[in-house]
Amino acid sequence: MHHSRNVLWTTLIFGSILVLFQASIGATIDTVEDQDCPSLANASYMQHSQLIQTLTHVCRYDRLERPIEYDSDAKRLPIVVKTRIYVYFLQNLNSDLLQFKMHALLQLRFQDKRLAYKAFQRDDNILGQKHLSERLWLPHIFFANERESSILGTDEKDVLTSLSPEGNVILSTRMQASLYCWMNFKKFPFDQQLCSTVIESWMYNTSDLVLEWEERSPISFDPEMRLTEYNMEKFWHNTTIVHSDEINLRHGAFLGDYSSLSFTVNLRREIGFYLLDYYLPSMMIVAISWVSFWLQADASPPRIMLGTSTMLSFITLSSSQSKNLPKVSYIKVSEVWFLGCTFFIFGSLVEFAFVNTIWRRKENIELKKVNSKYIIKSTLTPRPSRRQMGGSLSNDSRARSCSSLDNIVSSTESVRNGNGNVNHGYNNYLTVHPNLPIIKTECADNVSISSERMSNEHIIDIDKEKKETPPTFTTMTPQEIAMWIDRRSRFLFPVMFLAFNALYWTFVYVL
């Protein structure tokens, strides 16, 4: 009995000790937990850094999780990120690399109610730099058409973070970005380029994050900003949704619809530089090539040197203007001008070759009329003069001789008389030696008949000449024709070039 009583007391004592030990351990754990999660009881008296550390403590805040809000139906809503861009520097377009550089201030604004501290009787904003933004959740965005960029900054001075008592977070970032711009050079140098800046959400699709432009002044430019080669005429912004799938894989391994913002600037190229450095010098080079029309047609060295030097100078001028452009397959407006000027310079060389060839001819040319039609026709298809034609006719008449002894039988032939006797012919023939000219004669009767016929024809020709007035011909030497062509070229080439200029600039104005 006594033994059982001792066992009972021992059990009670041991149980009480165990309960006291468990209670002490629980109190210790609560104390440790209270120490790990700092209280916000004195939030109204905390410094900004202490308040931020308390608000963003791991027991209250997870920077990897976006702010979550619910509607009246307990449906999870996406977070709305308001965006504003202030551009204070826009570099000229790099036509060769199809890109442009921009320095801007990117501002993102959203609400995170986990960071609200207005309930602690505080109404001052908290400002910080990069160290503050590193403790907060931030939307992950990127430039869809970037070549390289420093978005969200890498230095302390590039990032400014502002936190309001209502939990509104404003992140301002100085950024530098090189962006692609797909240019069209068909109208170069009278072209205008549309260059866009596209911002998209990287991690969160439209069910979690939506990008929107600020309602007031979403895009603004520094009033002191100036462009040297371009003139910014206008700009506009847009909001779109980008679909990402296995084909259009723009967001890593994530599929779905992503929010996107973009703004486009319309840049028109300034034409003043190209007028002074390309068009006016090319006009002068073409005009210099016409100086050869005032030189004599047989002055080959100076005219060849003038034509080739102007051609090479113009090619060098054109290549210097187009060396910074990409190699495209379509024809540009500047190339139309290049082809036109090359045609006129090359035409002056062809004109010299033409008149020089005529100058070196030795025969005079007879023209029915002295005009462009007959001169060009006679130079391209020359025909002999009337004197040459008359000389050729006299030579033919001399070559035409009459044959003699046509009715006389050769002595080697036999002639049978009326009595049937055979009489040998006499030696009534001419011996022709191979080195002597052949002379043909006719009988007296035939000669008289032919002379009478010629006299009759001569009388008829005289009557016709009396009735018909023969055409008048003008004889020009090859040198006169060459100088005549040069004189016409002095007028024709400038008129054609002025017509080409009128058509070209009219076409440019219509474009």
Coordinates of C-alpha atoms in Angstrom, one line a residue:
M1 CA 0.0 0.0 0.0
H2 CA 2.8 2.3 1.0
H3 CA 4.6 1.3 -2.2
S4 CA 1.7 2.1 -4.5
R5 CA 1.3 5.5 -2.9
N6 CA 5.0 6.4 -3.6
V7 CA 4.6 5.4 -7.2
L8 CA 1.5 7.7 -7.5
W9 CA 3.3 10.6 -6.0
T10 CA 6.3 10.1 -8.3
T11 CA 4.1 10.0 -11.4
L12 CA 2.3 13.3 -10.4
I13 CA 5.6 15.0 -9.8
F14 CA 7.1 13.9 -13.1
G15 CA 4.0 14.9 -15.0
S16 CA 4.0 18.4 -13.5
I17 CA 7.6 18.8 -14.3
L18 CA 7.0 17.8 -17.9
V19 CA 4.1 20.2 -18.2
L20 CA 6.1 23.1 -16.9
F21 CA 9.0 22.2 -19.3
Q22 CA 6.6 22.2 -22.3
A23 CA 5.2 25.5 -21.2
S24 CA 8.6 27.1 -20.9
I25 CA 9.6 25.8 -24.3
G26 CA 6.4 27.2 -25.9
A27 CA 7.0 30.6 -24.3
T28 CA 10.5 30.6 -25.6
I29 CA 9.4 29.8 -29.2
D30 CA 6.8 32.6 -29.1
T31 CA 9.4 35.0 -27.9
V32 CA 11.7 33.9 -30.8
E33 CA 8.9 34.3 -33.3
D34 CA 8.0 37.7 -32.0
Q35 CA 11.6 38.7 -32.4
D36 CA 11.8 37.4 -36.0
C37 CA 8.7 39.3 -37.1
P38 CA 9.1 42.9 -36.0
S39 CA 6.0 44.7 -34.8
L40 CA 4.5 47.7 -36.5
A41 CA 3.1 49.2 -33.2
N42 CA 5.7 52.0 -33.4
A43 CA 5.5 52.5 -37.2
S44 CA 4.5 56.2 -36.8
Y45 CA 7.8 56.9 -35.1
M46 CA 10.1 54.7 -37.2
Q47 CA 12.6 56.0 -39.7
H48 CA 12.1 55.4 -43.4
S49 CA 14.7 52.7 -43.6
Q50 CA 13.3 50.9 -40.4
L51 CA 9.7 51.2 -41.8
I52 CA 10.7 49.7 -45.1
Q53 CA 12.6 46.9 -43.4
T54 CA 9.5 46.2 -41.3
L55 CA 7.0 46.3 -44.1
T56 CA 9.1 44.1 -46.4
H57 CA 10.0 41.5 -43.8
V58 CA 9.8 38.0 -45.0
C59 CA 7.0 37.3 -42.5
R60 CA 4.8 39.9 -44.2
Y61 CA 6.1 40.4 -47.8
D62 CA 7.3 38.1 -50.6
R63 CA 9.0 40.1 -53.4
L64 CA 8.7 37.1 -55.8
E65 CA 4.9 37.3 -55.6
R66 CA 3.0 40.0 -57.4
P67 CA 0.3 42.1 -55.6
I68 CA -3.0 40.3 -55.6
E69 CA -6.4 41.9 -55.6
Y70 CA -9.9 40.4 -55.8
D71 CA -13.1 41.7 -57.1
S72 CA -16.6 41.5 -55.5
D73 CA -16.9 37.9 -56.8
A74 CA -13.6 36.9 -55.3
K75 CA -12.1 36.7 -58.7
R76 CA -8.4 37.3 -58.9
L77 CA -7.6 40.5 -60.8
P78 CA -4.5 41.4 -62.8
I79 CA -2.3 44.2 -61.6
V80 CA -2.4 47.3 -63.7
V81 CA 1.0 49.0 -64.4
K82 CA 0.8 52.6 -65.7
T83 CA 3.6 53.7 -68.0
R84 CA 5.1 57.1 -69.0
I85 CA 8.2 57.9 -71.1
Y86 CA 10.0 61.1 -71.3
V87 CA 12.6 61.3 -74.2
Y88 CA 15.4 63.8 -73.7
F89 CA 17.7 62.6 -76.4
L90 CA 17.1 60.9 -79.8
Q91 CA 20.1 60.2 -81.9
N92 CA 19.9 60.2 -85.7
L93 CA 19.0 57.0 -87.4
N94 CA 21.8 54.7 -88.3
S95 CA 20.7 53.7 -91.8
D96 CA 23.4 51.1 -92.3
L97 CA 22.5 49.1 -89.1
L98 CA 18.8 50.0 -89.3
Q99 CA 18.7 51.2 -85.7
F100 CA 18.5 54.4 -83.6
K101 CA 19.6 55.3 -80.1
M102 CA 17.3 56.8 -77.4
H103 CA 17.9 58.2 -74.0
A104 CA 14.7 58.4 -72.0
L105 CA 13.2 58.3 -68.5
L106 CA 10.9 55.3 -68.1
Q107 CA 8.3 55.6 -65.3
L108 CA 6.2 52.7 -64.0
R109 CA 3.4 53.2 -61.5
F110 CA 1.4 50.5 -59.7
Q111 CA -0.3 49.8 -56.3
D112 CA 0.9 47.3 -53.8
K113 CA -1.4 47.3 -50.8
R114 CA 1.0 45.2 -48.8
L115 CA 3.3 48.3 -48.5
A116 CA 0.5 50.7 -47.4
Y117 CA 1.3 52.5 -44.0
K118 CA -1.3 55.2 -44.0
A119 CA -3.1 53.3 -41.1
F120 CA -0.1 54.2 -38.9
Q121 CA -0.8 57.9 -39.0
R122 CA 1.9 58.6 -41.5
D123 CA 1.4 60.7 -44.7
D124 CA 5.0 61.2 -45.9
N125 CA 6.3 59.6 -49.0
I126 CA 9.4 57.3 -48.9
L127 CA 12.0 58.0 -51.5
G128 CA 15.0 55.8 -52.3
Q129 CA 17.3 54.7 -55.0
K130 CA 18.4 51.2 -56.1
H131 CA 18.6 49.7 -52.6
L132 CA 14.8 50.5 -52.1
S133 CA 13.8 49.0 -55.4
E134 CA 15.7 45.8 -54.6
R135 CA 13.4 45.1 -51.7
L136 CA 10.2 45.5 -53.7
W137 CA 8.3 43.5 -56.3
L138 CA 8.7 45.1 -59.7
P139 CA 7.1 44.3 -63.0
H140 CA 9.5 42.6 -65.4
I141 CA 9.3 44.3 -68.8
F142 CA 11.6 44.5 -71.9
F143 CA 11.9 46.2 -75.2
A144 CA 10.7 43.9 -77.9
N145 CA 12.8 45.7 -80.7
E146 CA 15.9 46.3 -78.7
R147 CA 19.5 45.7 -79.8
E148 CA 20.9 46.6 -76.4
S149 CA 19.5 48.5 -73.5
S150 CA 20.0 49.4 -69.9
I151 CA 16.4 49.4 -68.8
L152 CA 15.9 49.7 -65.0
G153 CA 19.5 50.8 -64.7
T154 CA 22.6 49.4 -63.2
D155 CA 23.9 52.4 -61.2
E156 CA 22.5 54.1 -58.1
K157 CA 21.8 57.3 -60.0
D158 CA 19.8 55.6 -62.7
V159 CA 16.9 54.4 -60.5
L160 CA 14.5 56.4 -58.3
T161 CA 11.8 54.7 -56.2
S162 CA 8.9 56.4 -54.5
L163 CA 6.4 54.8 -52.1
S164 CA 3.2 56.6 -51.0
P165 CA 1.2 55.9 -47.8
E166 CA -1.5 54.2 -49.9
G167 CA 1.0 51.7 -51.2
N168 CA 1.5 53.3 -54.7
V169 CA 4.9 52.5 -56.0
I170 CA 6.5 54.8 -58.7
L171 CA 9.7 53.5 -60.3
S172 CA 11.6 56.0 -62.4
T173 CA 14.5 54.7 -64.5
R174 CA 17.0 56.5 -66.7
M175 CA 17.7 54.3 -69.6
Q176 CA 19.7 54.1 -72.8
A177 CA 18.5 51.8 -75.6
S178 CA 19.5 51.0 -79.1
L179 CA 16.4 50.0 -81.0
Y180 CA 15.9 48.5 -84.4
C181 CA 13.9 50.5 -87.0
W182 CA 12.9 48.7 -90.2
M183 CA 13.4 51.5 -92.7
N184 CA 12.3 51.9 -96.3
F185 CA 14.7 53.7 -98.7
K186 CA 12.6 53.8 -101.9
K187 CA 12.2 57.6 -101.6
F188 CA 15.7 58.3 -100.3
P189 CA 16.7 61.1 -99.8
F190 CA 13.1 62.4 -99.6
D191 CA 12.1 59.6 -97.3
Q192 CA 10.3 59.5 -94.0
Q193 CA 10.8 56.7 -91.5
L194 CA 8.4 55.4 -88.9
C195 CA 10.4 54.1 -85.9
S196 CA 8.7 52.4 -83.0
T197 CA 9.6 51.6 -79.4
V198 CA 7.8 48.5 -78.2
I199 CA 7.5 47.6 -74.5
E200 CA 6.1 44.2 -73.4
S201 CA 5.6 42.2 -70.3
W202 CA 8.1 39.4 -70.0
M203 CA 7.0 37.1 -67.1
Y204 CA 3.3 37.8 -66.6
N205 CA 0.5 37.4 -69.2
T206 CA -2.6 39.4 -69.4
S207 CA -4.3 37.4 -66.6
D208 CA -1.6 38.6 -64.1
L209 CA -0.4 42.0 -65.5
V210 CA -1.7 44.6 -67.8
L211 CA 0.4 47.5 -69.2
E212 CA -1.4 50.8 -69.8
W213 CA -0.3 54.3 -70.8
E214 CA -0.8 57.1 -68.4
E215 CA -3.9 59.2 -69.1
R216 CA -2.0 62.4 -68.9
S217 CA 1.1 63.0 -71.1
P218 CA 2.1 59.4 -71.6
I219 CA 4.8 60.5 -74.2
S220 CA 6.8 63.7 -73.9
F221 CA 10.0 65.0 -75.4
D222 CA 12.6 67.5 -74.2
P223 CA 11.7 70.9 -75.8
E224 CA 15.5 71.5 -76.3
M225 CA 16.0 68.2 -78.3
R226 CA 17.2 68.8 -81.8
L227 CA 17.9 66.4 -84.7
T228 CA 20.4 67.2 -87.4
E229 CA 19.4 65.0 -90.3
Y230 CA 15.7 64.4 -89.5
N231 CA 12.7 66.4 -88.5
M232 CA 10.2 64.8 -86.1
E233 CA 6.8 65.7 -87.5
K234 CA 4.5 63.8 -85.2
F235 CA 4.2 60.8 -82.8
W236 CA 1.5 58.5 -81.5
H237 CA 1.2 55.7 -79.0
N238 CA -0.7 52.4 -79.0
T239 CA -1.8 49.5 -76.8
T240 CA -1.9 46.0 -78.1
I241 CA -1.9 42.3 -77.1
V242 CA 0.9 40.0 -78.3
H243 CA 0.2 36.3 -78.6
S244 CA 3.0 33.9 -77.9
D245 CA 2.9 30.3 -79.0
E246 CA 5.3 27.6 -80.4
I247 CA 5.8 29.6 -83.6
N248 CA 5.9 33.1 -82.2
L249 CA 8.0 32.3 -79.2
R250 CA 8.7 35.8 -77.8
H251 CA 8.5 35.1 -74.1
G252 CA 10.7 32.2 -73.4
A253 CA 8.9 29.0 -72.5
F254 CA 5.7 30.8 -71.5
L255 CA 2.7 30.7 -73.8
G256 CA -0.3 33.0 -73.8
D257 CA -1.3 36.6 -74.4
Y258 CA 1.0 39.4 -73.2
S259 CA 0.4 43.1 -72.8
S260 CA 2.3 45.4 -75.0
L261 CA 2.8 49.2 -75.3
S262 CA 4.3 51.1 -78.2
F263 CA 4.9 54.6 -79.4
T264 CA 6.0 55.6 -82.9
V265 CA 7.8 58.7 -84.2
N266 CA 7.5 60.0 -87.7
L267 CA 10.9 61.3 -88.9
R268 CA 11.3 63.1 -92.2
R269 CA 14.8 63.5 -93.6
E270 CA 16.0 67.0 -94.1
I271 CA 16.8 67.6 -97.8
G272 CA 19.1 70.7 -97.4
F273 CA 22.3 68.7 -97.0
Y274 CA 21.6 66.6 -100.1
L275 CA 20.7 69.6 -102.2
L276 CA 24.0 71.3 -101.4
D277 CA 26.3 68.3 -101.4
Y278 CA 24.8 66.1 -104.0
Y279 CA 22.2 67.5 -106.4
L280 CA 23.8 70.9 -107.1
P281 CA 27.3 69.4 -107.6
S282 CA 25.9 66.7 -109.9
M283 CA 24.2 69.4 -112.0
M284 CA 27.5 71.3 -112.3
I285 CA 29.3 68.1 -113.3
V286 CA 26.8 67.4 -116.0
A287 CA 27.0 71.0 -117.3
I288 CA 30.8 70.8 -117.4
S289 CA 30.6 67.7 -119.6
W290 CA 28.9 69.9 -122.2
V291 CA 32.0 72.1 -122.6
S292 CA 33.2 69.6 -125.1
F293 CA 30.6 70.8 -127.6
W294 CA 32.5 74.1 -127.9
L295 CA 35.8 72.3 -128.7
Q296 CA 36.7 71.3 -132.2
A297 CA 35.6 67.8 -133.3
D298 CA 39.1 66.6 -134.0
A299 CA 40.4 67.8 -130.6
S300 CA 40.3 64.2 -129.3
P301 CA 42.6 64.5 -126.2
P302 CA 40.8 67.3 -124.4
R303 CA 37.3 66.1 -125.2
I304 CA 38.1 62.5 -124.1
M305 CA 39.7 63.8 -120.9
L306 CA 36.8 66.1 -120.2
G307 CA 34.2 63.4 -120.7
T308 CA 36.0 60.7 -118.6
S309 CA 36.9 63.0 -115.8
T310 CA 33.3 64.2 -115.4
M311 CA 32.0 60.7 -115.5
L312 CA 34.5 59.5 -112.8
S313 CA 33.8 62.6 -110.6
F314 CA 30.1 62.0 -110.7
I315 CA 30.5 58.3 -109.9
T316 CA 32.7 59.2 -106.9
L317 CA 30.2 61.8 -105.7
S318 CA 27.3 59.4 -105.9
S319 CA 29.1 56.6 -104.1
S320 CA 30.0 58.9 -101.2
Q321 CA 26.3 59.6 -100.7
S322 CA 25.2 56.0 -100.7
K323 CA 28.0 54.3 -98.8
N324 CA 26.1 54.6 -95.5
L325 CA 23.0 52.9 -96.9
P326 CA 22.2 49.2 -96.8
K327 CA 22.4 47.2 -100.0
V328 CA 18.8 46.9 -101.1
S329 CA 17.4 45.3 -104.2
Y330 CA 14.8 48.0 -105.1
I331 CA 15.5 51.2 -107.0
K332 CA 15.8 54.4 -104.9
V333 CA 14.8 57.9 -106.0
S334 CA 18.5 58.9 -105.7
E335 CA 19.4 56.1 -108.2
V336 CA 17.0 57.5 -110.7
W337 CA 18.8 60.8 -110.5
F338 CA 22.1 58.9 -110.8
L339 CA 21.0 57.1 -114.0
G340 CA 19.7 60.3 -115.6
C341 CA 22.9 62.3 -115.0
T342 CA 25.0 59.3 -116.1
F343 CA 23.0 59.2 -119.3
F344 CA 23.7 62.9 -120.2
I345 CA 27.5 62.6 -119.4
F346 CA 27.7 59.4 -121.4
G347 CA 25.7 61.0 -124.2
S348 CA 28.3 63.8 -124.5
L349 CA 31.0 61.1 -125.0
V350 CA 28.9 59.4 -127.6
E351 CA 28.3 62.7 -129.4
F352 CA 32.1 63.3 -129.5
A353 CA 32.7 59.8 -131.0
F354 CA 30.0 60.5 -133.6
V355 CA 31.2 63.9 -134.7
N356 CA 34.8 62.8 -134.7
T357 CA 34.0 60.0 -137.0
I358 CA 32.2 62.4 -139.4
W359 CA 35.1 64.9 -139.2
R360 CA 37.6 62.3 -140.5
R361 CA 35.6 61.5 -143.7
K362 CA 37.0 62.8 -146.9
E363 CA 34.0 62.9 -149.3
N364 CA 31.6 65.8 -149.3
I365 CA 27.9 65.1 -148.7
E366 CA 25.1 66.4 -150.9
L367 CA 21.9 67.3 -149.0
K368 CA 18.5 68.0 -150.4
K369 CA 17.8 70.3 -147.5
V370 CA 19.9 71.5 -144.6
N371 CA 17.9 70.3 -141.6
S372 CA 18.3 67.7 -138.9
K373 CA 16.4 65.0 -140.8
Y374 CA 18.6 65.0 -144.0
I375 CA 21.9 65.7 -142.1
I376 CA 21.4 62.8 -139.7
K377 CA 20.2 60.5 -142.5
S378 CA 23.1 61.4 -144.8
T379 CA 25.7 60.9 -142.0
L380 CA 24.2 57.6 -141.0
T381 CA 23.7 56.3 -144.5
P382 CA 26.0 58.3 -146.8
R383 CA 25.5 58.1 -150.6
P384 CA 27.9 59.2 -153.4
S385 CA 27.6 62.6 -154.9
R386 CA 26.2 63.3 -158.4
R387 CA 29.7 63.9 -159.7
Q388 CA 30.7 60.5 -158.5
M389 CA 27.6 59.0 -160.0
G390 CA 28.3 60.7 -163.3
G391 CA 31.9 59.5 -163.3
S392 CA 30.8 56.0 -162.7
L393 CA 28.3 56.2 -165.5
S394 CA 31.0 57.5 -167.9
N395 CA 33.3 54.7 -166.9
D396 CA 30.5 52.2 -167.6
S397 CA 29.9 53.7 -171.0
R398 CA 33.6 53.4 -171.7
A399 CA 33.6 49.8 -170.7
R400 CA 30.7 49.3 -172.9
S401 CA 32.1 49.0 -176.4
C402 CA 30.5 47.7 -179.5
S403 CA 31.6 44.4 -181.1
S404 CA 32.8 44.4 -184.7
L405 CA 32.5 41.8 -187.3
D406 CA 29.3 40.5 -185.8
N407 CA 28.0 39.4 -189.3
I408 CA 31.4 38.3 -190.6
V409 CA 32.2 34.7 -190.5
S410 CA 35.6 33.8 -189.1
S411 CA 38.2 32.6 -191.5
T412 CA 38.2 29.2 -190.0
E413 CA 34.6 28.8 -191.0
S414 CA 33.4 27.9 -194.5
V415 CA 30.7 29.8 -196.4
R416 CA 28.6 28.1 -199.1
N417 CA 27.6 30.3 -202.0
G418 CA 24.6 30.1 -204.2
N419 CA 26.2 27.7 -206.7
G420 CA 26.9 25.2 -203.9
N421 CA 30.7 25.9 -203.9
V422 CA 32.4 26.4 -200.7
N423 CA 34.5 29.6 -200.4
H424 CA 37.0 30.0 -197.6
G425 CA 36.6 33.3 -195.7
Y426 CA 39.1 36.0 -195.8
N427 CA 41.2 37.1 -192.8
N428 CA 38.5 39.6 -191.6
Y429 CA 39.2 39.3 -187.8
L430 CA 41.2 41.0 -185.0
T431 CA 43.8 39.2 -183.1
V432 CA 43.4 39.8 -179.3
H433 CA 46.4 39.6 -177.1
P434 CA 45.9 38.8 -173.5
N435 CA 47.7 41.9 -172.3
L436 CA 45.8 44.3 -174.5
P437 CA 42.3 45.8 -173.9
I438 CA 39.5 44.3 -175.8
I439 CA 37.9 46.7 -178.4
K440 CA 34.6 45.9 -179.8
T441 CA 33.2 47.5 -183.0
E442 CA 29.9 47.6 -184.7
C443 CA 28.9 47.8 -188.3
A444 CA 28.1 51.1 -189.9
D445 CA 24.4 50.4 -190.1
N446 CA 24.1 49.6 -186.4
V447 CA 26.2 52.7 -185.5
S448 CA 24.0 55.0 -187.5
I449 CA 20.9 53.5 -186.0
S450 CA 22.2 53.8 -182.5
S451 CA 23.3 57.4 -183.0
E452 CA 19.9 58.3 -184.4
R453 CA 18.3 56.6 -181.3
M454 CA 20.6 58.5 -178.9
S455 CA 19.8 61.8 -180.6
N456 CA 16.1 61.2 -180.3
E457 CA 16.5 60.3 -176.6
H458 CA 18.6 63.4 -176.0
I459 CA 15.8 65.5 -177.5
I460 CA 13.2 63.8 -175.2
D461 CA 15.5 64.5 -172.2
I462 CA 15.8 68.1 -173.1
D463 CA 12.0 68.4 -173.4
K464 CA 11.6 66.8 -169.9
E465 CA 14.2 69.1 -168.4
K466 CA 12.3 72.0 -169.7
K467 CA 9.0 70.7 -168.3
E468 CA 10.5 69.6 -164.9
T469 CA 12.7 71.7 -162.7
P470 CA 15.5 69.5 -161.3
P471 CA 15.9 69.4 -157.4
T472 CA 18.5 71.6 -155.9
F473 CA 21.3 70.0 -153.7
T474 CA 23.6 71.6 -151.1
T475 CA 27.0 70.2 -150.7
M476 CA 28.5 70.2 -147.1
T477 CA 31.9 69.1 -146.1
P478 CA 32.2 66.6 -143.2
Q479 CA 33.8 69.3 -141.1
E480 CA 30.8 71.5 -141.6
I481 CA 28.4 68.7 -140.6
A482 CA 30.4 68.0 -137.5
M483 CA 30.3 71.6 -136.4
W484 CA 26.6 71.8 -137.2
I485 CA 26.0 68.8 -134.9
D486 CA 28.0 70.4 -132.1
R487 CA 26.0 73.6 -132.4
R488 CA 22.8 71.7 -132.1
S489 CA 24.1 69.7 -129.1
R490 CA 24.8 72.9 -127.3
F491 CA 21.1 73.6 -127.3
L492 CA 19.6 70.1 -127.3
F493 CA 21.4 68.7 -124.2
P494 CA 20.5 71.5 -121.8
V495 CA 16.9 71.5 -122.9
M496 CA 16.7 67.7 -122.4
F497 CA 18.4 68.0 -119.0
L498 CA 15.9 70.7 -117.9
A499 CA 13.0 68.5 -119.0
F500 CA 14.5 65.6 -117.0
N501 CA 14.8 67.9 -113.9
A502 CA 11.2 69.0 -114.3
L503 CA 9.9 65.4 -114.4
Y504 CA 12.2 64.3 -111.6
W505 CA 11.2 67.0 -109.1
T506 CA 7.5 66.7 -110.1
F507 CA 7.8 63.0 -109.3
V508 CA 9.4 63.8 -106.0
Y509 CA 6.7 66.3 -105.1
V510 CA 4.0 63.8 -105.9
L511 CA 5.7 61.3 -103.7

